[in-house]
GROMACS .gro file of C-alpha atoms in nm:
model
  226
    1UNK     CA    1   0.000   0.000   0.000
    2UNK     CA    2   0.258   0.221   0.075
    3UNK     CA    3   0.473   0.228  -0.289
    4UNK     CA    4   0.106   0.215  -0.453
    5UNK     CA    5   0.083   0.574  -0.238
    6UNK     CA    6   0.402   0.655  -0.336
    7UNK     CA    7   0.339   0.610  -0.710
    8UNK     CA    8   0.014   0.809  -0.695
    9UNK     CA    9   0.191   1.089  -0.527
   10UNK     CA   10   0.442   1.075  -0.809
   11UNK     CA   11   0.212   1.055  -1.084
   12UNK     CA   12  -0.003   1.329  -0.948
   13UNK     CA   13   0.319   1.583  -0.927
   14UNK     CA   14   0.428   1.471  -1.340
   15UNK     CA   15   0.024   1.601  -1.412
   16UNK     CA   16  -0.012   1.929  -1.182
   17UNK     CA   17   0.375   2.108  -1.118
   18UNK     CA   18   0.533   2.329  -1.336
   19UNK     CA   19   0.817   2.282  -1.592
   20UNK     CA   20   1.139   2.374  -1.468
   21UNK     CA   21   1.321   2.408  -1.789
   22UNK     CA   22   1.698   2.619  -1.823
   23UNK     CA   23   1.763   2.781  -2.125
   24UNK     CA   24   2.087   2.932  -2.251
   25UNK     CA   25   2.173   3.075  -2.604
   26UNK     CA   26   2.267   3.412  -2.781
   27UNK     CA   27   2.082   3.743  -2.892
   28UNK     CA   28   2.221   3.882  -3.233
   29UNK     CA   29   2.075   4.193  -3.426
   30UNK     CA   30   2.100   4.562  -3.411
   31UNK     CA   31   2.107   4.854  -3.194
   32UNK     CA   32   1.984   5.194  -3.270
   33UNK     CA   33   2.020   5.563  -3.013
   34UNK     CA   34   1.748   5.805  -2.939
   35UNK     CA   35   1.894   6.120  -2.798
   36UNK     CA   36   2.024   6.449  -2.924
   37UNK     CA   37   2.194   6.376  -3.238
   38UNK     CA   38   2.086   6.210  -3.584
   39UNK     CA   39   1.754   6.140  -3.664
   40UNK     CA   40   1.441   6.061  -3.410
   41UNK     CA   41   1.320   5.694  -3.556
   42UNK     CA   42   1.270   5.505  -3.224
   43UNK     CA   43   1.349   5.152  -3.365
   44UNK     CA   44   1.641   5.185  -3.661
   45UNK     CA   45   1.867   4.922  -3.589
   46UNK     CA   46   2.192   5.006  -3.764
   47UNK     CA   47   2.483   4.915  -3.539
   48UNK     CA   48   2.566   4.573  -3.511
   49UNK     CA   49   2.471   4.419  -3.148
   50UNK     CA   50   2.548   4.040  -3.006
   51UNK     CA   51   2.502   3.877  -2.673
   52UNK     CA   52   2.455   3.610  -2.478
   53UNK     CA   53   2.113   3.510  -2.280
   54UNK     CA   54   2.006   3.254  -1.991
   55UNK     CA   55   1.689   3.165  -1.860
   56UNK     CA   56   1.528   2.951  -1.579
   57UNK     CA   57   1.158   2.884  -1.691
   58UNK     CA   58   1.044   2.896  -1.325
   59UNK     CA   59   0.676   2.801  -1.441
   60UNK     CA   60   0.462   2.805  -1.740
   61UNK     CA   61   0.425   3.216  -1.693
   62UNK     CA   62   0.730   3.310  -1.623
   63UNK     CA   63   1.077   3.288  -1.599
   64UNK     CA   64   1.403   3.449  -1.430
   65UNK     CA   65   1.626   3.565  -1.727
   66UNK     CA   66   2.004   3.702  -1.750
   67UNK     CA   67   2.206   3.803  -2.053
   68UNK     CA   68   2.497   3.988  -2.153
   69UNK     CA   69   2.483   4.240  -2.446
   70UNK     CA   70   2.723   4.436  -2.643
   71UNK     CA   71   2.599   4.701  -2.883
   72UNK     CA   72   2.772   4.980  -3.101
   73UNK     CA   73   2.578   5.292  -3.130
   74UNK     CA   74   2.635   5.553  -3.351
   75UNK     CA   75   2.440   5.956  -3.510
   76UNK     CA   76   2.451   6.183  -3.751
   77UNK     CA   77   2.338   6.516  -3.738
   78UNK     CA   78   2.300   6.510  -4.135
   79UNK     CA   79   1.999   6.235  -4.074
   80UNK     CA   80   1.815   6.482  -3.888
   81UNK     CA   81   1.602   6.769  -3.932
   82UNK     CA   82   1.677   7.075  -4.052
   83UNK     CA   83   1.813   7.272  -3.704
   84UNK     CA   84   2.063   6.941  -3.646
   85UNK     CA   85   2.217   6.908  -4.022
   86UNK     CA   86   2.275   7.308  -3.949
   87UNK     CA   87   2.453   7.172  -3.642
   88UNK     CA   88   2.691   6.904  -3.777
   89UNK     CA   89   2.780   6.659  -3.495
   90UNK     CA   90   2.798   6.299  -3.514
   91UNK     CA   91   2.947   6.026  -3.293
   92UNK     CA   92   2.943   5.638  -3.174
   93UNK     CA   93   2.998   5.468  -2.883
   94UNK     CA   94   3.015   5.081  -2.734
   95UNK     CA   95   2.780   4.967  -2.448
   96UNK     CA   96   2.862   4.600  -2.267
   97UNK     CA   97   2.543   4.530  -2.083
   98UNK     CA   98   2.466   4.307  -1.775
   99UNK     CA   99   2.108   4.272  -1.759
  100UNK     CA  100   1.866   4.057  -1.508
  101UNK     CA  101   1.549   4.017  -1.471
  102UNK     CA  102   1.164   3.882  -1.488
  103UNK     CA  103   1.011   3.719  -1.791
  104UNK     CA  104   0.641   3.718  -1.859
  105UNK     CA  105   0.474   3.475  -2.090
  106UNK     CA  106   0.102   3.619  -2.245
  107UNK     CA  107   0.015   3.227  -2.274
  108UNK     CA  108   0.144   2.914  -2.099
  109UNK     CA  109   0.508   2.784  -2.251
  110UNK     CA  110   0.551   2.407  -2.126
  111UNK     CA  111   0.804   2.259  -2.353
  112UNK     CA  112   0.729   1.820  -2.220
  113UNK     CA  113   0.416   1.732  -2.328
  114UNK     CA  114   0.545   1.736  -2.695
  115UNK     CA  115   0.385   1.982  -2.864
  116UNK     CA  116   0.537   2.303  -3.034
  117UNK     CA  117   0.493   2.603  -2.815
  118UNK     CA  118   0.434   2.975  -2.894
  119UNK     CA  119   0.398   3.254  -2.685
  120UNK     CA  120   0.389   3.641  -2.703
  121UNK     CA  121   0.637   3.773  -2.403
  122UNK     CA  122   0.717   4.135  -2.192
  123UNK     CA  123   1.025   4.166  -1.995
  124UNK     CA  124   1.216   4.383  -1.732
  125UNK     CA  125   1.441   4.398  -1.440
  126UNK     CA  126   1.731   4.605  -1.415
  127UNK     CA  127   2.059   4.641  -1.600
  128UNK     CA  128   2.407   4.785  -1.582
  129UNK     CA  129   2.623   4.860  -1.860
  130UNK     CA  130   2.990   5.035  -1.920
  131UNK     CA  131   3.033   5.308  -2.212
  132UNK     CA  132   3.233   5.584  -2.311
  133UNK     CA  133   3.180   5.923  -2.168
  134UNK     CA  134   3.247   6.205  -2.436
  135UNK     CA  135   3.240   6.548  -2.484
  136UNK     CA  136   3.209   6.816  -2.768
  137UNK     CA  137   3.530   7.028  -2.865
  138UNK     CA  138   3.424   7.326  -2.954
  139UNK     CA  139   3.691   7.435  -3.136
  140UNK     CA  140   3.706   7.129  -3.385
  141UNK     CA  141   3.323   7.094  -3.356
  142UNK     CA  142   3.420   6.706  -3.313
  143UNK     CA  143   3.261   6.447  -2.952
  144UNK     CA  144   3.528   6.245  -2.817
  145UNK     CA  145   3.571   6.028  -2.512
  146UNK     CA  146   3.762   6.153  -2.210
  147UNK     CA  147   3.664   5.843  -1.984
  148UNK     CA  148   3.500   5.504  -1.898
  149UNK     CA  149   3.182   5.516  -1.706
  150UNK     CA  150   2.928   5.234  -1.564
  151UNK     CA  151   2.578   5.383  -1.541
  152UNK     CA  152   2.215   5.159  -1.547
  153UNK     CA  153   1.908   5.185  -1.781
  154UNK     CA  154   1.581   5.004  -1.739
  155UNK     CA  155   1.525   4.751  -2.044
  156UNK     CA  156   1.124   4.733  -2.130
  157UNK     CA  157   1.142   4.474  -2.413
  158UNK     CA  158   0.862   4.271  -2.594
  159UNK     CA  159   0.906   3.939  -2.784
  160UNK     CA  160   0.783   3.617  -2.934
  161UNK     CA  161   0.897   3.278  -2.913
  162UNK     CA  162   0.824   2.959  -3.053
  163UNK     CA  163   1.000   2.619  -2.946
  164UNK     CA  164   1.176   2.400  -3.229
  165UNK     CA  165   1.182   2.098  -3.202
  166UNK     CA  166   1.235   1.951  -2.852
  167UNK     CA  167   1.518   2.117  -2.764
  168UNK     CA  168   1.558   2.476  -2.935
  169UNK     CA  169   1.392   2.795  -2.869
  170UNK     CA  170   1.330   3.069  -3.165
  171UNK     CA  171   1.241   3.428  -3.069
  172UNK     CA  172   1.208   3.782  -3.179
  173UNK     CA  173   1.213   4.096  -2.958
  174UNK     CA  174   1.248   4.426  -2.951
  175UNK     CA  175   1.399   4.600  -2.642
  176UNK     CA  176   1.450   4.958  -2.546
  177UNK     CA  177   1.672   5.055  -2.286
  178UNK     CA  178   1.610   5.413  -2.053
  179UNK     CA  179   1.965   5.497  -1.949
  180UNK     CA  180   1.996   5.707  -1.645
  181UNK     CA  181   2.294   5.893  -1.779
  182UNK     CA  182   2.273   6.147  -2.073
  183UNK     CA  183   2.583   6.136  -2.220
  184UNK     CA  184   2.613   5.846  -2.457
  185UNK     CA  185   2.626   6.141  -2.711
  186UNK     CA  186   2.849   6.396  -2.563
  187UNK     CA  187   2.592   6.653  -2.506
  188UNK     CA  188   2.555   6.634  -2.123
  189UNK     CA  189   2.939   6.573  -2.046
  190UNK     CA  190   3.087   6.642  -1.634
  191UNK     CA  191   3.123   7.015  -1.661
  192UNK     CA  192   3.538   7.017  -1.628
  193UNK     CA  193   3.532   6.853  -1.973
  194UNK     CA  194   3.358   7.070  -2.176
  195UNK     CA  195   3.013   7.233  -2.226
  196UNK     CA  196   2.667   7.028  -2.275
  197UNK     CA  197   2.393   7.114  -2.581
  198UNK     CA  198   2.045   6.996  -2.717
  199UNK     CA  199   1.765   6.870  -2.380
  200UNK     CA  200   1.939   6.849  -2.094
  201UNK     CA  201   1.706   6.731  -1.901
  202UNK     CA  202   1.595   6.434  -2.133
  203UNK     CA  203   1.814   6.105  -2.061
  204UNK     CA  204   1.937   5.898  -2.356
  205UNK     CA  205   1.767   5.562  -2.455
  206UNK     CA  206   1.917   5.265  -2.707
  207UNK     CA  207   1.719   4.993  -2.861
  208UNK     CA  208   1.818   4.615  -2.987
  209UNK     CA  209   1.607   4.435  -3.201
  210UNK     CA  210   1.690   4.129  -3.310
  211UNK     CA  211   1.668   3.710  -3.251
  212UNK     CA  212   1.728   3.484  -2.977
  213UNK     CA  213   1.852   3.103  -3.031
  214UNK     CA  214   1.860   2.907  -2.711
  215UNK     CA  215   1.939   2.548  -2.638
  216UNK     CA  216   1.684   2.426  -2.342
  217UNK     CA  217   1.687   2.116  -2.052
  218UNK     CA  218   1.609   2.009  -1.768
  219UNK     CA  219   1.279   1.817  -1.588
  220UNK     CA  220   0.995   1.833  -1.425
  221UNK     CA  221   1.032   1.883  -1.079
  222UNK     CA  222   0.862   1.704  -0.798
  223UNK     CA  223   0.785   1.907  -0.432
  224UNK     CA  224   0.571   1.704  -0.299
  225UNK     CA  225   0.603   1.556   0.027
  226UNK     CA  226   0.566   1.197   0.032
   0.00000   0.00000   0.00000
């Protein structure tokens, strides 16, 4: 009686607890700025951006997700309108991000019952990246960097996914990041190195948008007490 118990405790967990499925895999697309230089498209993906991504599916709705990021940026005030091609600046930059966070699943993603998955997804958290701090020379009307600095942005990003096959994951999103610094342009720059221009009091923001590729494992787990 008692491994007959057993069994039906077992067989109850396999039909009512969530997947526990780890993911890991790489982001590759493109990375766009919004700020005060170039033109004002929010999504234009022009600089090249590639990563590196990990997830824990913690249940069907959501999941605890990590990834590393590295995106060039670049502007041109001749892309603009007609005040910033009078103007003239352009620049680019590198940001290495380390971002973690919560992932949210519109419908339920359970990759063991063996059939294909596909779900609409939001996610957040908080994230920390290094980039160049720069500043305009006046006198050669060209933005240069003068340091290294570590700032943090808030990444708001929406995607779909869709499981291939039983052990790949496909997905799409698009990702913009608010930045809590605004000099990723050079128009905001510490005061001893040189004089700031366009909103000051508007932070910068940079966007990826591209695909995810992840490899994904790992079982159904069993809490029950028995």
């Amino acid at each position: 009686m008692r491994y007959l118990i057993s069994l039906a405790a077992i067989l109850w967990c396999l039909q009512h607890t969530d997947a526990q499925t780890y993911e890991v895999g790489m982001l590759l697309g493109g990375a766009n700025y919004i700020g005060d230089i170039g033109a004002t498209t929010y999504i234009a993906p022009s600089d090249i951006a590639i990563g590196a991504i990990g997830k824990w599916n913690r249940s069907k709705r959501h999941a605890f997700r990590g990834s590393i990021l590295y995106n060039k940026i670049s502007a041109d005030d001749a892309k603009g309108d007609a005040r910033r091609k009078n103007r003239g600046l352009e620049f680019d930059n590198s940001i290495t991000e380390f971002s973690a966070g919560l992932e949210f699943n519109f419908w339920e993603w359970y990759l063991y019952d063996g059939v294909p998955q596909f779900t609409p997804y939001l996610y957040t958290g908080i994230t920390g990246f290094n980039y160049n701090a720069k500043a305009l020379d006046l006198t050669t009307n060209e933005i240069s960097k003068y340091s290294s600095r570590w700032s943090m942005a808030i990444p708001m990003v929406v995607g779909i996914k869709k499981s291939v096959g039983r052990h790949w994951v496909l997905g799409a999103e698009i990702g913009a990041r608010y930045t809590f610094t605004d000099n990723l342009d050079g128009s905001n720059p510490e005061s001893r190195f040189g004089n700031g221009f366009g909103n000051l009091d508007n932070n910068d923001w940079y966007v990826f948008t591209g695909i995810t590729l992840s490899y994904t494992w790992g079982r159904i787990p069993c809490y029950c007490a028995f």
